[in-house]
Short mmCIF file of C-alpha atoms in Angstrom, two decimals:
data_model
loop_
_atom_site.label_atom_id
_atom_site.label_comp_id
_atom_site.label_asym_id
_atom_site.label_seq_id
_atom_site.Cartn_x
_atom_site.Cartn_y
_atom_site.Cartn_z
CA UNK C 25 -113.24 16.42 127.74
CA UNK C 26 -114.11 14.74 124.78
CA UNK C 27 -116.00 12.13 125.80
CA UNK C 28 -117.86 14.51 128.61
CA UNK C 29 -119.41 16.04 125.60
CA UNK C 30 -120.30 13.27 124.18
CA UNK C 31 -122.11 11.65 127.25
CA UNK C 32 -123.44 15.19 127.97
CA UNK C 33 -124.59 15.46 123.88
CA UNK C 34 -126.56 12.05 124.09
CA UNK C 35 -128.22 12.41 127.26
CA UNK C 36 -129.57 15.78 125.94
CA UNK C 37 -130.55 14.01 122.94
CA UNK C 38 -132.44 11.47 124.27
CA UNK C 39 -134.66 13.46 126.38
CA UNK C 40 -134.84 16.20 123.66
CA UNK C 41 -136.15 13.10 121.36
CA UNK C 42 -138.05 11.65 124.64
CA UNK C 43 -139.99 15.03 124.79
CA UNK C 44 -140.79 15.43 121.28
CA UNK C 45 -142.30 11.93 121.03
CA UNK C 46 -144.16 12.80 124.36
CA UNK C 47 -145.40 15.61 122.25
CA UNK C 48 -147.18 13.44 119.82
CA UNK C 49 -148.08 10.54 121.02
CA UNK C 50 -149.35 11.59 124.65
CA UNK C 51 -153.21 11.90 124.71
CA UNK C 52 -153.77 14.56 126.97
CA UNK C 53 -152.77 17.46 125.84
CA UNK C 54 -151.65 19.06 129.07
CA UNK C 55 -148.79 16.48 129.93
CA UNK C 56 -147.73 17.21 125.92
CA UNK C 57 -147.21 20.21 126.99
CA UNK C 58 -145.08 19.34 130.06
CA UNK C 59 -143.06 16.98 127.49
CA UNK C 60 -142.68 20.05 125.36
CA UNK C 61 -141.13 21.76 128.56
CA UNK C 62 -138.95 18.96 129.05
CA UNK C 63 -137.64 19.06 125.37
CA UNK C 64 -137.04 22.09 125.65
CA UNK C 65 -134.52 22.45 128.70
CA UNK C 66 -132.65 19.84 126.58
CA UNK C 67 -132.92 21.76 123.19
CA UNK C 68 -130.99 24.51 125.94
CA UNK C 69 -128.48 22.06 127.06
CA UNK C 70 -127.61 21.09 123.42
CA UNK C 71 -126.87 24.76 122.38
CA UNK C 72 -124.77 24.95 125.57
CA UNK C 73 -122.96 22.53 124.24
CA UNK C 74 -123.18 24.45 120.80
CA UNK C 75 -121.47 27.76 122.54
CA UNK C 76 -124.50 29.42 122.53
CA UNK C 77 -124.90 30.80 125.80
CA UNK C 78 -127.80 33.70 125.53
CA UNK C 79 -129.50 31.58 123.24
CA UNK C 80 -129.75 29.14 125.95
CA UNK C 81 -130.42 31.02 128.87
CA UNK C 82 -133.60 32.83 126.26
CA UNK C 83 -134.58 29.44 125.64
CA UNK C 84 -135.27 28.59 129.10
CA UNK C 85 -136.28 32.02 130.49
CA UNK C 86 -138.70 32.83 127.18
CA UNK C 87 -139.88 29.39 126.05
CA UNK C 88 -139.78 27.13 129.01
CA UNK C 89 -140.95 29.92 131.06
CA UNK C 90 -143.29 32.45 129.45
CA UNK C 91 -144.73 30.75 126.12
CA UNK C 92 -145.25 27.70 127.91
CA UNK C 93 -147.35 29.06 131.18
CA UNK C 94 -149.28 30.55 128.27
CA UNK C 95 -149.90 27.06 127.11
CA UNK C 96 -150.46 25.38 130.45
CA UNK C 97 -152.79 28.61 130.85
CA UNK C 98 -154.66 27.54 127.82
CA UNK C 99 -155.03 24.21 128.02
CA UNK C 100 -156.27 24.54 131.82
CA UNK C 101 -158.62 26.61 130.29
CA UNK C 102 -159.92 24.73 127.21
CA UNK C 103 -159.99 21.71 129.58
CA UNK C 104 -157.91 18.19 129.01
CA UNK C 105 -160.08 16.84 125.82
CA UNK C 106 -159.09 13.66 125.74
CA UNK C 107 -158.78 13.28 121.78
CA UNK C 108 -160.25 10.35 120.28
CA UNK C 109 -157.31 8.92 117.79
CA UNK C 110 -159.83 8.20 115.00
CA UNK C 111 -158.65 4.97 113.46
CA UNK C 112 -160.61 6.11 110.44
CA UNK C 113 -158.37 9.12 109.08
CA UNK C 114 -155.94 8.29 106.81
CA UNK C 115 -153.94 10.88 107.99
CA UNK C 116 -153.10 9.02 110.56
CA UNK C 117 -150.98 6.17 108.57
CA UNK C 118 -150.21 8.97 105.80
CA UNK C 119 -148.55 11.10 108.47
CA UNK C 120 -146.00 9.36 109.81
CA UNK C 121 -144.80 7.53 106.72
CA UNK C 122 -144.34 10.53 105.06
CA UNK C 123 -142.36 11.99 107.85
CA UNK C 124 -140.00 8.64 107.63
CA UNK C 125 -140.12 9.61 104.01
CA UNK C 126 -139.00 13.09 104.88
CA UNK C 127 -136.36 12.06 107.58
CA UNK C 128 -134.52 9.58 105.25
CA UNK C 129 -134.25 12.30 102.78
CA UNK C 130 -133.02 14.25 104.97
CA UNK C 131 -130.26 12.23 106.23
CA UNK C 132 -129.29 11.24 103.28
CA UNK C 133 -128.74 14.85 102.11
CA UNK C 134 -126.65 15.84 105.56
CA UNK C 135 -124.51 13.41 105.15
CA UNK C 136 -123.84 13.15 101.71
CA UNK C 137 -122.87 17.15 101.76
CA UNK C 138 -120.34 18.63 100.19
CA UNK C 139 -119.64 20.46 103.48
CA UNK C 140 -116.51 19.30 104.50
CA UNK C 141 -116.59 20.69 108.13
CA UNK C 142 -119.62 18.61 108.47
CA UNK C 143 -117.72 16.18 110.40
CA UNK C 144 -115.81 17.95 112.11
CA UNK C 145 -116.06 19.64 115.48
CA UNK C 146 -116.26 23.36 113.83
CA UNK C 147 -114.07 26.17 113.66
CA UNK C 148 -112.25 27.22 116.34
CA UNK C 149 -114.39 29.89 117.90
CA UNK C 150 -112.85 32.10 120.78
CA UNK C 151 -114.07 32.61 124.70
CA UNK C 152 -116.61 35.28 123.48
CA UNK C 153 -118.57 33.36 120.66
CA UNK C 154 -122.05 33.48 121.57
CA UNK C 155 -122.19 35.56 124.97
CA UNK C 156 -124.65 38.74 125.35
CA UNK C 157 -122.01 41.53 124.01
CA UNK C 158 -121.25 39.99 121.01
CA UNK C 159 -124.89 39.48 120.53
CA UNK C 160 -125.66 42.84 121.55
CA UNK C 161 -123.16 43.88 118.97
CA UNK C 162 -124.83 42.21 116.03
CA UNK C 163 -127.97 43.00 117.04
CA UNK C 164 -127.77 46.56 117.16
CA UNK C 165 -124.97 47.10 114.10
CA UNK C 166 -125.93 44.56 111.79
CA UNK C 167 -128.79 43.58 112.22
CA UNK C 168 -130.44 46.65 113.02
CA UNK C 169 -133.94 46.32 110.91
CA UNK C 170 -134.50 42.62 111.77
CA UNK C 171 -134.49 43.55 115.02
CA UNK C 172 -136.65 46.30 115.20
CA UNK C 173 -138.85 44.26 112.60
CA UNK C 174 -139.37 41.91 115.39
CA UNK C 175 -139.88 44.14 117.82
CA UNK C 176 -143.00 45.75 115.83
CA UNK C 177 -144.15 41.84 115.13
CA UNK C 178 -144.30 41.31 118.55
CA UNK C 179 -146.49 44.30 119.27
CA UNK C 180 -149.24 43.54 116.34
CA UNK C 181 -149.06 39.74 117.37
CA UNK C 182 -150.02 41.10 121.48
CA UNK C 183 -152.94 43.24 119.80
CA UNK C 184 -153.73 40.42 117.61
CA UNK C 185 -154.67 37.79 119.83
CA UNK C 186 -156.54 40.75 122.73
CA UNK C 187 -158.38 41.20 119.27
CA UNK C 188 -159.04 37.71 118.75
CA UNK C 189 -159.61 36.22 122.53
CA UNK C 190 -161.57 39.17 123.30
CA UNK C 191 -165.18 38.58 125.18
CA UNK C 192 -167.27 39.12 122.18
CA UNK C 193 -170.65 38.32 124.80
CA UNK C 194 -168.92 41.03 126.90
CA UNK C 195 -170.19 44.12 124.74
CA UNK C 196 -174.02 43.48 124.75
CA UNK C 197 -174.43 44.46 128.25
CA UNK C 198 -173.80 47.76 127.73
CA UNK C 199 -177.49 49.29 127.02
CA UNK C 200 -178.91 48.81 123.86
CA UNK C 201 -179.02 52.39 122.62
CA UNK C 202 -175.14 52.89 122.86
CA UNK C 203 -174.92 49.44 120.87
CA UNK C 204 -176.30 51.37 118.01
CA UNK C 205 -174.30 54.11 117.73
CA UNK C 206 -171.47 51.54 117.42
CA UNK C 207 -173.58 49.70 114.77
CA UNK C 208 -173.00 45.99 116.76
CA UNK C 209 -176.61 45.29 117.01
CA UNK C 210 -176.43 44.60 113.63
CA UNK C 211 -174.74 41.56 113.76
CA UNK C 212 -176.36 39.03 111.64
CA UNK C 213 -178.02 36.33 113.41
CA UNK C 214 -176.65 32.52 112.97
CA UNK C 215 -173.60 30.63 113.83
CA UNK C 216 -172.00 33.58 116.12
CA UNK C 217 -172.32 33.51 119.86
CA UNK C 218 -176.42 33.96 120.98
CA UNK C 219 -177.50 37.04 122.31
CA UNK C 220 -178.22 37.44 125.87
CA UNK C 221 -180.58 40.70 124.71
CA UNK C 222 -183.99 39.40 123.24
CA UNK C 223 -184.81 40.98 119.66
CA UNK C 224 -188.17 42.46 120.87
CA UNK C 225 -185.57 44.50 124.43
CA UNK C 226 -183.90 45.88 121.49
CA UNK C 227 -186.45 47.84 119.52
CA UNK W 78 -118.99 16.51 118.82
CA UNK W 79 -118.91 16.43 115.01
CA UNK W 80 -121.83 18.93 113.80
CA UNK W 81 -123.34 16.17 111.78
CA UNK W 82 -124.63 14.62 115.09
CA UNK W 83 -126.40 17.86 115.67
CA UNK W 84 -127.97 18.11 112.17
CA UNK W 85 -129.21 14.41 112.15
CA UNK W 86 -130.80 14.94 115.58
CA UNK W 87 -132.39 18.37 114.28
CA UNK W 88 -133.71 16.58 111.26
CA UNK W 89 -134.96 13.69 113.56
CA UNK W 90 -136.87 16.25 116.00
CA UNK W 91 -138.45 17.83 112.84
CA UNK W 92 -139.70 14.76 111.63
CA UNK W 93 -141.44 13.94 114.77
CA UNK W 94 -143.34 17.64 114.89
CA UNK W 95 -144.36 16.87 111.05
CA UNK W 96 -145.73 13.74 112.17
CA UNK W 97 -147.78 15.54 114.76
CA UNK W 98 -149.20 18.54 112.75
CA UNK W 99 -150.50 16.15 110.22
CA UNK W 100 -151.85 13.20 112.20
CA UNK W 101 -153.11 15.44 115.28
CA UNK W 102 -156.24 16.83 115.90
CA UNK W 103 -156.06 18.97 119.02
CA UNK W 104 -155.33 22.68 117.55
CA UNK W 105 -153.54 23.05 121.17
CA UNK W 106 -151.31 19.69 119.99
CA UNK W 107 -150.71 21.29 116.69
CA UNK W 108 -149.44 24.08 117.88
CA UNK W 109 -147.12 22.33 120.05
CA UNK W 110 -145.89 20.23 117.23
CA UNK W 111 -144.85 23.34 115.12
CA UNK W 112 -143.06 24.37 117.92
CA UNK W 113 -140.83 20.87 117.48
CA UNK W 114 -140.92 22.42 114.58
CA UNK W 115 -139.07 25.53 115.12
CA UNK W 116 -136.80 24.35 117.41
CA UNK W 117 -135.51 21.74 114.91
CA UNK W 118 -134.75 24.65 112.40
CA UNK W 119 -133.08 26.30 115.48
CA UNK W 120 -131.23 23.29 116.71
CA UNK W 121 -129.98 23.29 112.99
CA UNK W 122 -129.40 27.00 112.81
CA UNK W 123 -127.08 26.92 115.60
CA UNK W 124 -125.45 24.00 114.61
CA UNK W 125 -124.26 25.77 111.23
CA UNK W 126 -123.21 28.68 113.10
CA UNK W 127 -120.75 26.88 115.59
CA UNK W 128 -119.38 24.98 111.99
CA UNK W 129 -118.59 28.08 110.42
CA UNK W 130 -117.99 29.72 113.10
CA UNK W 131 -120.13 33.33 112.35
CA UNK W 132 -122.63 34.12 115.36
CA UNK W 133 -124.74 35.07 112.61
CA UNK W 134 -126.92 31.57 112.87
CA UNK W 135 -127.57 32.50 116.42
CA UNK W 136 -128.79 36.08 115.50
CA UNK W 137 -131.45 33.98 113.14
CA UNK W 138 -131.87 31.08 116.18
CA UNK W 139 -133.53 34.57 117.87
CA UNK W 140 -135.40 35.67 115.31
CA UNK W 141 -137.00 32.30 114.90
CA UNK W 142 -137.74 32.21 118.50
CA UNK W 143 -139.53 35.89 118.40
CA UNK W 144 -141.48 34.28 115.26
CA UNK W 145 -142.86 31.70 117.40
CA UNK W 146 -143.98 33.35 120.39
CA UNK W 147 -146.12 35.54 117.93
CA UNK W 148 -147.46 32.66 116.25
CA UNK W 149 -148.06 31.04 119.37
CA UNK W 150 -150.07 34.17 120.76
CA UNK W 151 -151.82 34.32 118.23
CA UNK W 152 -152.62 30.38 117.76
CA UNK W 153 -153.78 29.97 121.37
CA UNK W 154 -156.08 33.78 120.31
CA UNK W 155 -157.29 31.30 118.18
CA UNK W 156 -158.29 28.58 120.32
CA UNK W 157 -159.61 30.48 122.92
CA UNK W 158 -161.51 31.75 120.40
CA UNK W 159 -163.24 28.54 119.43
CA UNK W 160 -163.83 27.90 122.73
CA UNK W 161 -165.83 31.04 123.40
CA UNK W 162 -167.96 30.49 120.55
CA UNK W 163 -168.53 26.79 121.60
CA UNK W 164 -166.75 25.39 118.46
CA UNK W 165 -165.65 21.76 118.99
CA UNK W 166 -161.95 21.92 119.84
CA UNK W 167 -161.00 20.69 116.54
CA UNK W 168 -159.25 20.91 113.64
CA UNK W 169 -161.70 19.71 111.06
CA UNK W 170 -163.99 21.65 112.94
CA UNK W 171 -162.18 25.15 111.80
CA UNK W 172 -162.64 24.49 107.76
CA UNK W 173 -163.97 28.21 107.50
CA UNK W 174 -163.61 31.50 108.70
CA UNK W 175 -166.45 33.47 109.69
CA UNK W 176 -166.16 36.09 112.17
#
């Protein structure tokens, strides 16, 4: 049992580590978004092996599923721009030497924890640790306003992006004399999106 | 599985995303990189919560998660955005807001 964790624990790991470097590295931003996919159905194997069931099953249904076809959606959209790796930016060297910087630190400090259950498999947890009720449970008793905080972050973040992705272009065809009632023909002219209405239809 | 395993693999995953959000360019890759991000912290999360125990890790695993499907709505708002308005899909591009 042991050791069909452990083979189970690195294979996960691997690909979860597999997809996250496909992330970065890959040109194309499409297929880094197919290697996010793929890290992420490991990320959901790992906290099976973690005992946590609904979190797993809500990573693949919510992030596998919906927020990335919202991805592929977008960068089908935006088209594949190939992304020129500009030799020139020092980010470029700066970047990944400080996040060696920042994952030696951060090994160090693991395992050189006080936390004595650190290496250990973790407390005994019983049949029910992690499944829907007892999440239901928590949700709903103690955590009560977190949840219905997210629930209202969810809603201004849907009328947030309508707002933002909305077809600014889409407004001037209306006719020109309801445009000034709702004071948009007054948009200052320059870097926004040009105006399919000449200034002299307008007047 | 000790839970150490679990924390060095979270902290290797984040390293990777940080990696990406600075040295990328593509806003879309960006994005993608914070979700590494994310799901590092979440790895981590749930890792703490099977150590001690308390399903009250996995309560903040799903919190997380709703935090970044709003940021990624409104990050990909964002990009579409640029597109519309025939901005360069760019980073540097993006140095000011202007409506």
């Amino acid at each position: 049992m042991q050791v069909l964790e452990a083979i189970c624990f690195f294979i996960a790991a691997i690909f979860a580590l597999g997809g996250a470097a496909g992330v970065v590295l890959l040109r194309n931003p499409f297929f880094s978004v197919l290697a996010l996919v793929m890290h992420l159905l490991a990320l959901a194997a790992l906290f099976l092996l973690l005992h946590a069931q609904f979190l797993a099953a809500s990573q693949i249904i919510v992030y596998a599923g919906a927020v990335m076809v919202l991805y592929v959606f977008v960068a089908a959209y935006v088209g594949g721009v190939e992304e020129p790796m500009s030799p020139s930016g020092p980010l470029l060297t700066l970047g990944p030497l400080f996040a060696g910087a920042l994952f030696i630190e951060l090994v160090l400090a693991a395992l050189g924890t006080g936390l004595s259950a650190i290496d250990s498999e973790g407390a005994k947890v019983g049949p029910g640790f992690g499944d829907p009720a007892q999440f239901g449970e928590l949700l709903l008793k103690r955590f009560l306003i977190p949840f219905e905080a997210a629930s209202y972050l969810l809603l201004i973040a849907a009328v947030g992006a309508v707002v933002l992705a909305r077809r600014r272009r889409g407004l001037e065809h209306l006719d020109a004399e309801h445009q000034r009632e709702l004071g948009l023909s007054a948009r200052p002219e320059g870097d926004g999106p040009p105006s399919l209405i000449a200034p002299g239809a307008q007047s | 599985m000790d839970v150490s395993w679990y924390i060095v693999l979270s902290a290797m995953i984040f390293c990777i995303g940080l990696a990406g959000v600075i040295s990328r360019r593509n806003p879309l890759v960006v994005l993608l990189s914070l979700e590494l991000l994310l799901n590092a912290g979440n790895l981590a999360l749930i890792a703490f919560s099977r150590m001690w125990g308390n399903a009250d890790g996995q309560i903040f695993a799903l919190i997380v998660m709703v935090v970044a499907a709003c940021e990624v709505v409104v990050g990909l708002g964002l990009i579409v955005a640029m597109y519309r308005n025939r901005i360069p899909i760019d980073v540097d591009e993006m140095s000011e807001l202007h409506g």
